[in-house]
PDB file of C-alpha atoms in Angstrom:
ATOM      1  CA  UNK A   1     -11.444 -97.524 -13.264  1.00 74.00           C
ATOM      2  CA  UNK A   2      -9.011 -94.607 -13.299  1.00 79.00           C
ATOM      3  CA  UNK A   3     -10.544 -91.054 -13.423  1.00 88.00           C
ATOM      4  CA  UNK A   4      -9.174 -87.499 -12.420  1.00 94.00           C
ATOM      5  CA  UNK A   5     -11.951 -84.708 -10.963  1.00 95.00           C
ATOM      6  CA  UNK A   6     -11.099 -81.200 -11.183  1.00 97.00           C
ATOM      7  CA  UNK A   7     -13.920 -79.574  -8.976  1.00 96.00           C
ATOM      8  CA  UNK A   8     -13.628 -76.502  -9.783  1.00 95.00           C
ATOM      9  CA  UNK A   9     -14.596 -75.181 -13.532  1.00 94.00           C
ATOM     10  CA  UNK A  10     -13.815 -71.828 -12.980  1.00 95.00           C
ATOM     11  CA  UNK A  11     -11.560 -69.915 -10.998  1.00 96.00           C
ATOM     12  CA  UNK A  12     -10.977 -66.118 -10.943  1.00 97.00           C
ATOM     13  CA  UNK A  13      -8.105 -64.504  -9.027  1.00 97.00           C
ATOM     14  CA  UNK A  14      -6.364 -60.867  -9.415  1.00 97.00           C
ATOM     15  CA  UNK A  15      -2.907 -60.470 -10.641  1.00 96.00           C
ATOM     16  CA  UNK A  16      -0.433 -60.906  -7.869  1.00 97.00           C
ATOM     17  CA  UNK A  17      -2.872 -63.288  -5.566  1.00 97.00           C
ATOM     18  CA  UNK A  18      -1.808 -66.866  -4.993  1.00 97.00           C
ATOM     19  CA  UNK A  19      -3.902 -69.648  -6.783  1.00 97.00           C
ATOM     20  CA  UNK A  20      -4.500 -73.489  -6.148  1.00 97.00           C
ATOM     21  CA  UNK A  21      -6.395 -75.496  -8.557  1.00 98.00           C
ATOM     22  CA  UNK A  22      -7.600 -78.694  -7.208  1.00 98.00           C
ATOM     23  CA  UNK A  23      -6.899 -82.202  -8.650  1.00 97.00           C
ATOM     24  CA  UNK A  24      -8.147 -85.890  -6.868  1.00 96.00           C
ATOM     25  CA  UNK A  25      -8.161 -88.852  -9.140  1.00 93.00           C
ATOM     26  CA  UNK A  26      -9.400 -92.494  -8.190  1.00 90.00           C
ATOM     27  CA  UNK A  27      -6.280 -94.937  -8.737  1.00 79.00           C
ATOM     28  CA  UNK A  28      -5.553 -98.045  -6.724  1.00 67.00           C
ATOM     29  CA  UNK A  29      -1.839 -97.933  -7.468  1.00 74.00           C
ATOM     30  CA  UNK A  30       0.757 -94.945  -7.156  1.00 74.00           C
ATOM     31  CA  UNK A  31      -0.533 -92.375 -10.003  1.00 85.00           C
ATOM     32  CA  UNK A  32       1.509 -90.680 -12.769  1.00 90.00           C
ATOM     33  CA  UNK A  33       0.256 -87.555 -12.520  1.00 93.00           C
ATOM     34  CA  UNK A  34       0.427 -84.121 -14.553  1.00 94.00           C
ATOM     35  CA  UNK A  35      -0.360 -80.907 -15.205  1.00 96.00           C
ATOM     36  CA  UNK A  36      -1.149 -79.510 -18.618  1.00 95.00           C
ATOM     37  CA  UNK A  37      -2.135 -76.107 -19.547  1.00 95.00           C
ATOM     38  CA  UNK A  38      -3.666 -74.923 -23.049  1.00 91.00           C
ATOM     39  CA  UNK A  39      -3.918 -71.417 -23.772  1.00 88.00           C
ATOM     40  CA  UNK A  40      -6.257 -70.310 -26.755  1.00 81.00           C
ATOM     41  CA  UNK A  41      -5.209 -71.888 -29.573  1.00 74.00           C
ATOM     42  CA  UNK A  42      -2.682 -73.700 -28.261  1.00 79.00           C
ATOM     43  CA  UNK A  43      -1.454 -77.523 -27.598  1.00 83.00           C
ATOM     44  CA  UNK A  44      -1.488 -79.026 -23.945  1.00 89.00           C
ATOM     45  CA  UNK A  45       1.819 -78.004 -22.688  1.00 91.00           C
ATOM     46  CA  UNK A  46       3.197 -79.635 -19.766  1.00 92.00           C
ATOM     47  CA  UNK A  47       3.891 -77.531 -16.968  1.00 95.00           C
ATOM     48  CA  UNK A  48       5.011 -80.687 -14.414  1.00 95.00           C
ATOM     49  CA  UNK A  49       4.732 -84.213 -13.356  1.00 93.00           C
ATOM     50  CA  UNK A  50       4.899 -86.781 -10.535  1.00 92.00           C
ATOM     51  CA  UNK A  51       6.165 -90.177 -10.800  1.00 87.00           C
ATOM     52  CA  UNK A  52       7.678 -90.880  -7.920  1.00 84.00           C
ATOM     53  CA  UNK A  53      10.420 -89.244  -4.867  1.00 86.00           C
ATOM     54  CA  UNK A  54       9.601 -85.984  -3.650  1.00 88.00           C
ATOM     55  CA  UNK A  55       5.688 -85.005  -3.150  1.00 91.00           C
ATOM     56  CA  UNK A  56       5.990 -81.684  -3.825  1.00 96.00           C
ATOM     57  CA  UNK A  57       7.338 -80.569  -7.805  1.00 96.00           C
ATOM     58  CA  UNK A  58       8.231 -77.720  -9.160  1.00 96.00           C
ATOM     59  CA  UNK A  59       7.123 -76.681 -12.665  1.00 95.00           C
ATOM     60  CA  UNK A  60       7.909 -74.146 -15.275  1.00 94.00           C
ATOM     61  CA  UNK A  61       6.451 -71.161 -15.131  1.00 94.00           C
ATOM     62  CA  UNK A  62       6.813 -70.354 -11.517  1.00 96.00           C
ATOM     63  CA  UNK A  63       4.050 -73.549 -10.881  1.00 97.00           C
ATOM     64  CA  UNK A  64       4.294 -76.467  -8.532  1.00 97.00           C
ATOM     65  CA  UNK A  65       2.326 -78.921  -7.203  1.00 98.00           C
ATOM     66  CA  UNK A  66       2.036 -81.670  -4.162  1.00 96.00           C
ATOM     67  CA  UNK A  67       1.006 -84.911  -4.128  1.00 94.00           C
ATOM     68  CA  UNK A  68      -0.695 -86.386  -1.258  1.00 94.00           C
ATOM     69  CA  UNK A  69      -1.503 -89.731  -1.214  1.00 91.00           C
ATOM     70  CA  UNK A  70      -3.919 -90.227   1.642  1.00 91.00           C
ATOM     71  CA  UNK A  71      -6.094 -87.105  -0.121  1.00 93.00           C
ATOM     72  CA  UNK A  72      -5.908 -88.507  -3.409  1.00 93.00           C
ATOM     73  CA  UNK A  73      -4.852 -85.478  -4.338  1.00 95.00           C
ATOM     74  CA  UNK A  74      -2.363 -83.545  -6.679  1.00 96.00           C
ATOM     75  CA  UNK A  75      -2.923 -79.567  -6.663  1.00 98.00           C
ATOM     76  CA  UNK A  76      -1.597 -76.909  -8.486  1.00 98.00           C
ATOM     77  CA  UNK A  77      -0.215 -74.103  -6.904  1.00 98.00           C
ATOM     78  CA  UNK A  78       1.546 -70.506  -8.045  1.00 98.00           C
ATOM     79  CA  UNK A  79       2.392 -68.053  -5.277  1.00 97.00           C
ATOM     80  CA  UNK A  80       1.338 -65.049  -7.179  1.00 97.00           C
ATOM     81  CA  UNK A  81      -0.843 -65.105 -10.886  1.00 97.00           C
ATOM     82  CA  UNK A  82       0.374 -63.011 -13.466  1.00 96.00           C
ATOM     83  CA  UNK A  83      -1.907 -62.000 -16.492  1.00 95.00           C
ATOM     84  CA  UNK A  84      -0.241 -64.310 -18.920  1.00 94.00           C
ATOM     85  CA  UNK A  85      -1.332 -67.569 -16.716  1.00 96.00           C
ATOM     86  CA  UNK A  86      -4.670 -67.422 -18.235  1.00 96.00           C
ATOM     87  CA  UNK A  87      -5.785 -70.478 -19.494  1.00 96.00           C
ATOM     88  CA  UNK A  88      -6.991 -73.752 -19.320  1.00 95.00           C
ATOM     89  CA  UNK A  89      -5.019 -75.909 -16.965  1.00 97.00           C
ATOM     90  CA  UNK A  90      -5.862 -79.643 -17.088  1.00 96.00           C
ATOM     91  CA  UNK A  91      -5.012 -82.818 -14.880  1.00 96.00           C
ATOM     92  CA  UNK A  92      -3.950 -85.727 -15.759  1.00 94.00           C
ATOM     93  CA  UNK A  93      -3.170 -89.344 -14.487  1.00 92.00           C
ATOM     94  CA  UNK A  94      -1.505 -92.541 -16.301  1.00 87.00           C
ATOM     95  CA  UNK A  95       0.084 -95.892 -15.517  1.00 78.00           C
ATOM     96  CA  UNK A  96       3.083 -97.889 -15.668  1.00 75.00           C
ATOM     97  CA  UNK A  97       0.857-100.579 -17.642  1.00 76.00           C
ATOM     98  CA  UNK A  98      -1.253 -98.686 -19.942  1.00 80.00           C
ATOM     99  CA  UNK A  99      -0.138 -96.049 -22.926  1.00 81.00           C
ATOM    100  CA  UNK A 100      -3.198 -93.599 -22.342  1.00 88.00           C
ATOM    101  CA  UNK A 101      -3.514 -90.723 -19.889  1.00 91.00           C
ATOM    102  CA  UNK A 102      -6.306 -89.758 -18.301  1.00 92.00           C
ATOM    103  CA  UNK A 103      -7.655 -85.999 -18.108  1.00 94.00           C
ATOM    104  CA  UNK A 104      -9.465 -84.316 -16.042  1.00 95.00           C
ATOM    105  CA  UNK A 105     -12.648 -81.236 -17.329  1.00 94.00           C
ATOM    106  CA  UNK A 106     -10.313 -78.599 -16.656  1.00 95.00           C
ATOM    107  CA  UNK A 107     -10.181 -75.297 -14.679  1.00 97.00           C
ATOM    108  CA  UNK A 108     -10.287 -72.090 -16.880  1.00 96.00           C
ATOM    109  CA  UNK A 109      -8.358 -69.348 -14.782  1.00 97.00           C
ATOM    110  CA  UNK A 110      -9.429 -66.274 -15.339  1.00 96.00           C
ATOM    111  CA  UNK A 111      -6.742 -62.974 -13.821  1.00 96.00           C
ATOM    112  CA  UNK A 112      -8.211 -59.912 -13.043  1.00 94.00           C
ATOM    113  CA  UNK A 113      -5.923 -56.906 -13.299  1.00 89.00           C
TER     114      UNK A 113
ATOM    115  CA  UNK B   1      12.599 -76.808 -29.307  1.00 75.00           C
ATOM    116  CA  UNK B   2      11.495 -79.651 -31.221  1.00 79.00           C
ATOM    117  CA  UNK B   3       7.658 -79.653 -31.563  1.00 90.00           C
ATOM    118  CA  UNK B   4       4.747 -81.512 -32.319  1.00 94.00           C
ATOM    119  CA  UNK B   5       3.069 -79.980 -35.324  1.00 94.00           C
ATOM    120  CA  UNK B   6      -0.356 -80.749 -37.185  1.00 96.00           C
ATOM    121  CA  UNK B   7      -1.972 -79.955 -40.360  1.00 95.00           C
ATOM    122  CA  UNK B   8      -4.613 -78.399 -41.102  1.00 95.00           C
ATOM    123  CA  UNK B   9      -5.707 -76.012 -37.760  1.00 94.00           C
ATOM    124  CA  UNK B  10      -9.106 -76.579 -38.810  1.00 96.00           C
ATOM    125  CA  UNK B  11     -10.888 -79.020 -41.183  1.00 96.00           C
ATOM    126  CA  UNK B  12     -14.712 -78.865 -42.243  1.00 97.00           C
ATOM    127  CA  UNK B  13     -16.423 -81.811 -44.096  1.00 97.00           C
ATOM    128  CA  UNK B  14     -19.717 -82.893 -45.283  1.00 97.00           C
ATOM    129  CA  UNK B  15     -20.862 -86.184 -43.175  1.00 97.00           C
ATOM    130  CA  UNK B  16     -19.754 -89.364 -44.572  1.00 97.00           C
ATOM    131  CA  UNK B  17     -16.743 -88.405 -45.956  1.00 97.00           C
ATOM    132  CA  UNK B  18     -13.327 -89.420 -45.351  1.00 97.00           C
ATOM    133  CA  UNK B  19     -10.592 -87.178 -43.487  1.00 97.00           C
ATOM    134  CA  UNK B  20      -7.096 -87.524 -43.083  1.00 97.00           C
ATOM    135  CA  UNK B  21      -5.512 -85.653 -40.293  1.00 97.00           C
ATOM    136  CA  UNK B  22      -1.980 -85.295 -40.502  1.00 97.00           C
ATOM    137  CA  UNK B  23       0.987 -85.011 -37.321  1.00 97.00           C
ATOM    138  CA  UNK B  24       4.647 -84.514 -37.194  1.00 96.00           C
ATOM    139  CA  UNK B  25       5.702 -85.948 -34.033  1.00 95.00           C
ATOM    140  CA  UNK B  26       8.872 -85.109 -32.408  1.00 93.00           C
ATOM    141  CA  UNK B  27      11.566 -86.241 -34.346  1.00 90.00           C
ATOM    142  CA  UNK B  28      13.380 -88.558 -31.797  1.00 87.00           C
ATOM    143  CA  UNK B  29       9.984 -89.639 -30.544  1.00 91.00           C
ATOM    144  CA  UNK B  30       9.103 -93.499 -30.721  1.00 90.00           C
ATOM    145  CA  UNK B  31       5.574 -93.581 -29.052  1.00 92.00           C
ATOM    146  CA  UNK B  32       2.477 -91.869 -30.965  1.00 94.00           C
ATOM    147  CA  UNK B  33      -0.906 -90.927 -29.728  1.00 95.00           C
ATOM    148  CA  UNK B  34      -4.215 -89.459 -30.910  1.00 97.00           C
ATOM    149  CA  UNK B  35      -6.336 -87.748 -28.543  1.00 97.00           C
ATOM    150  CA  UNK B  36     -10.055 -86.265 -29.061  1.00 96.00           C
ATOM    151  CA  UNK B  37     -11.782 -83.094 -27.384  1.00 93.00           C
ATOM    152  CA  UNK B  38     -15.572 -82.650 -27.935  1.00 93.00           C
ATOM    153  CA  UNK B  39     -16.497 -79.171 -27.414  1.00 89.00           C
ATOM    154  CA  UNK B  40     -17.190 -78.616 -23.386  1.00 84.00           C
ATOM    155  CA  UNK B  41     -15.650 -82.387 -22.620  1.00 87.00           C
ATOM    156  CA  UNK B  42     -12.957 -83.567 -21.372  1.00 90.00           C
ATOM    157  CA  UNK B  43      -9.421 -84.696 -23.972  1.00 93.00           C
ATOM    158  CA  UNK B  44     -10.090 -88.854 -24.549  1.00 95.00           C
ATOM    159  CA  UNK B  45      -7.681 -90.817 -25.162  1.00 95.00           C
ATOM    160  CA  UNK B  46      -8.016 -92.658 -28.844  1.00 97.00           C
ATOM    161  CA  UNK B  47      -5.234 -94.659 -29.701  1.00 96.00           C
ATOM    162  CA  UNK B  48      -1.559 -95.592 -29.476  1.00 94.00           C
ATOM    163  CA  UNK B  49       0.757 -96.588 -31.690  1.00 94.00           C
ATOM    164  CA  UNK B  50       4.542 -97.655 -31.599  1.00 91.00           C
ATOM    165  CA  UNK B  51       6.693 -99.790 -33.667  1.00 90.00           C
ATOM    166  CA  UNK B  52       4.355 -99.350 -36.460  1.00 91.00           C
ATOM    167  CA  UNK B  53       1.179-101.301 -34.688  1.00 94.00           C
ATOM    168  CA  UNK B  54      -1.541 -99.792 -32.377  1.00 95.00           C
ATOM    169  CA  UNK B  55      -0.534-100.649 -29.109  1.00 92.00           C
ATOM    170  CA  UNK B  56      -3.228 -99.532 -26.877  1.00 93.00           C
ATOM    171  CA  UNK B  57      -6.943 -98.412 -27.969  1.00 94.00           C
ATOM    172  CA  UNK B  58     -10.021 -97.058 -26.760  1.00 94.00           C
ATOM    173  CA  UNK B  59     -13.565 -97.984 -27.385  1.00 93.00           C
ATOM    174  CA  UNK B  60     -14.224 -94.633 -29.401  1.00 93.00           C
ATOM    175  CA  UNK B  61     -11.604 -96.294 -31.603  1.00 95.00           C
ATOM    176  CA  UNK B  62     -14.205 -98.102 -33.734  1.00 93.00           C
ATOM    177  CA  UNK B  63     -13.484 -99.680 -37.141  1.00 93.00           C
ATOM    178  CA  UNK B  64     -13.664 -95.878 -38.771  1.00 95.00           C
ATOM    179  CA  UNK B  65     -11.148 -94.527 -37.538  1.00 97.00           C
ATOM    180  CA  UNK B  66      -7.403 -96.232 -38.638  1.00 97.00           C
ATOM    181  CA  UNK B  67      -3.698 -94.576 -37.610  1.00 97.00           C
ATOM    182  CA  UNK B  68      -0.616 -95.033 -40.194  1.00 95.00           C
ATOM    183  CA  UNK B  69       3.072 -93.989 -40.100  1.00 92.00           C
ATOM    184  CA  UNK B  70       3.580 -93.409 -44.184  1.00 87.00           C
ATOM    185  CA  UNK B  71       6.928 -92.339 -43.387  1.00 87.00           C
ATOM    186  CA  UNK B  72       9.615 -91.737 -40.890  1.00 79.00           C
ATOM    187  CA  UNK B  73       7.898 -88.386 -40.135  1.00 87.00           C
ATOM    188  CA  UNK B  74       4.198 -87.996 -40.232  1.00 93.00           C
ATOM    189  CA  UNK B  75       1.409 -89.792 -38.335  1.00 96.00           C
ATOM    190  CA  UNK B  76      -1.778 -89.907 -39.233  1.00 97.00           C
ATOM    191  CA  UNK B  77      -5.548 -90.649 -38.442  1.00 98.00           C
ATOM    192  CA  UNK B  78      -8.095 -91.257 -40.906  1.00 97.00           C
ATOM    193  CA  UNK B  79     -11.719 -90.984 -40.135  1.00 97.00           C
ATOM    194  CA  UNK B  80     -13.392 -93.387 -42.918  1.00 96.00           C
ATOM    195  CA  UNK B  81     -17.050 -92.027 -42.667  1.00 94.00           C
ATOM    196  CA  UNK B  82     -16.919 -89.169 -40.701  1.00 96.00           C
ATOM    197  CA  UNK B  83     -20.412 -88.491 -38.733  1.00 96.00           C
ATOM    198  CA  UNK B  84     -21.940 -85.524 -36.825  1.00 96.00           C
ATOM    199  CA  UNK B  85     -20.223 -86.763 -33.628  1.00 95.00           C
ATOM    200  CA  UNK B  86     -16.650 -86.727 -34.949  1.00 97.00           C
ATOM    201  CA  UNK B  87     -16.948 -83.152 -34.705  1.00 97.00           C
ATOM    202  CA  UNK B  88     -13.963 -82.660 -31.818  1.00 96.00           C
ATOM    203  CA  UNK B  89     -10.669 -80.979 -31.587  1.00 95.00           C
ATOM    204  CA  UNK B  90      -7.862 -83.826 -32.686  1.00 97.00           C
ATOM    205  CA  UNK B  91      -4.741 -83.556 -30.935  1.00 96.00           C
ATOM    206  CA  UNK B  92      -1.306 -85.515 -31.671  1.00 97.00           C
ATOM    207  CA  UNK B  93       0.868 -86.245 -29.119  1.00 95.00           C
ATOM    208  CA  UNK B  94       4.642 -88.240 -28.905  1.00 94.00           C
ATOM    209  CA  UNK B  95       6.934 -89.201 -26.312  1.00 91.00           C
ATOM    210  CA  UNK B  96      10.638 -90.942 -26.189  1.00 88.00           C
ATOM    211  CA  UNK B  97       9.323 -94.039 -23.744  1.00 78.00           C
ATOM    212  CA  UNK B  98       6.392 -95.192 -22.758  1.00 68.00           C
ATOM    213  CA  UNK B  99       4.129 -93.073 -20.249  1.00 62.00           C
ATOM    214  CA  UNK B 100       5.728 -94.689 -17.132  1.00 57.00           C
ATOM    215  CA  UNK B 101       9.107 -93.208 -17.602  1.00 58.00           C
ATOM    216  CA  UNK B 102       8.581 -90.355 -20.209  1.00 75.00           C
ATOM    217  CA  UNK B 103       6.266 -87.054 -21.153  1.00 85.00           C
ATOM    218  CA  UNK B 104       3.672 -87.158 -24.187  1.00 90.00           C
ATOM    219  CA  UNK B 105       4.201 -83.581 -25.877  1.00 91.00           C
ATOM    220  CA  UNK B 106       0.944 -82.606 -27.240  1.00 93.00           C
ATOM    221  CA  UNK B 107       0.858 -80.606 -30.960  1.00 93.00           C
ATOM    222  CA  UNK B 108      -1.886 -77.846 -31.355  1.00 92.00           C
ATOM    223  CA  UNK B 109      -4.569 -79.522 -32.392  1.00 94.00           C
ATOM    224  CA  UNK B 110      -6.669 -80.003 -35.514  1.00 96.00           C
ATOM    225  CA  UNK B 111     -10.105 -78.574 -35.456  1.00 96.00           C
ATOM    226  CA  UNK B 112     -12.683 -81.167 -37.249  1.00 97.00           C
ATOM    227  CA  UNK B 113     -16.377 -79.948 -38.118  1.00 97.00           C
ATOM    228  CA  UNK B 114     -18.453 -82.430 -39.744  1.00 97.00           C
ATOM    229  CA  UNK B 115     -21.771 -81.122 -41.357  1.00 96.00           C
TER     230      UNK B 115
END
């Protein structure tokens, strides 16, 4: 069966320092993979996805992320946090023959000034 | 930008009773979808629904819950007899194609307490 870990449930980081929020799911197939983030009160907003080509994607919001197939992996990175990028961000993984996605617990981030 | 919008933000009920919880997907958008969160747990997936049938479900999608399309803009899920455990954060999502070639847009949720 599918499922997406996100290790980490927390993660603090000052404004300006680089972040990476981990990601592995358990897929037999190539993955359709995403990253949401909900702020409080808000929807899931998509910052990117991977379905296929390039391994490495770029997002909005200054965000990308690289998939690596051998890790089972697909983690979010930002070169440098700003305070607005406090949220929840959330992984997810789907495929080609099934409507649902699959999400991960979620990382809060947490930017100290 | 178009938007996924639901109604209310928040909905409290007494246990047993029915609630209807009310989406606008995006207005292009063919595929429709009803998540769950339970407080501290991770976003399910409940049901799909395109071309005015459920295409894919979940086992929390018992015989309680039901999804509808009234009209060429709202979607909907009705909880029959809601219980204790329905208490979650209900979120609507809709995409263009299905998930292999397209993005689900998520609206902001709808806050359910059951009492």
């Amino acid at each position: 069966a599918q499922s997406v870990t996100q290790p980490d449930i927390h993660i603090t980081v000052s404004e300006g320092a680089s972040l990476e929020l981990r990601c592995n799911y358990s897929y037999g197939a190539t993955p359709y993979l995403f990253w949401y983030v909900q702020s409080p009160g808000q929807g899931l907003q998509l910052l990117l996805k991977y379905f296929s080509g390039d391994t490495l994607v770029q997002g909005i919001k200054g965000f990308e992320a690289e998939f690596k197939r051998s890790q089972s992996s697909f983690n979010l990175r930002k070169p440098s946090v700003h305070w607005s990028d406090a949220a929840e961000y959330f992984c997810a993984v789907g495929k080609e023959s099934s409507y649902k996605l699959i999400f991960g617990s979620g990382t809060r981030l947490l930017v100290r000034p | 930008e178009p938007e996924v919008t639901q109604t209310p933000s928040h909905q409290v009920t007494q246990m047993g009773q029915e609630v209807i919880l009310r989406c606008v997907p995006i207005s292009n958008h063919l595929y429709f979808y009803w998540y769950r969160q339970i407080l501290g747990q991770k976003v399910e997936f409940l049901v799909s629904f395109y071309n005015n049938e459920i295409s894919e479900k979940s086992e929390i999608f018992d015989d309680q819950f039901s999804v509808e399309r009234p009209d060429g803009s709202n979607f909907t899920l009705k909880i029959r007899s809601t219980k204790l455990e329905d208490s979650a954060m209900y979120f609507c999502a809709s995409s263009t194609r299905q998930i292999s070639t397209d993005t689900q847009y998520f609206g902001p949720g709808t806050r359910l307490t059951v009492l």
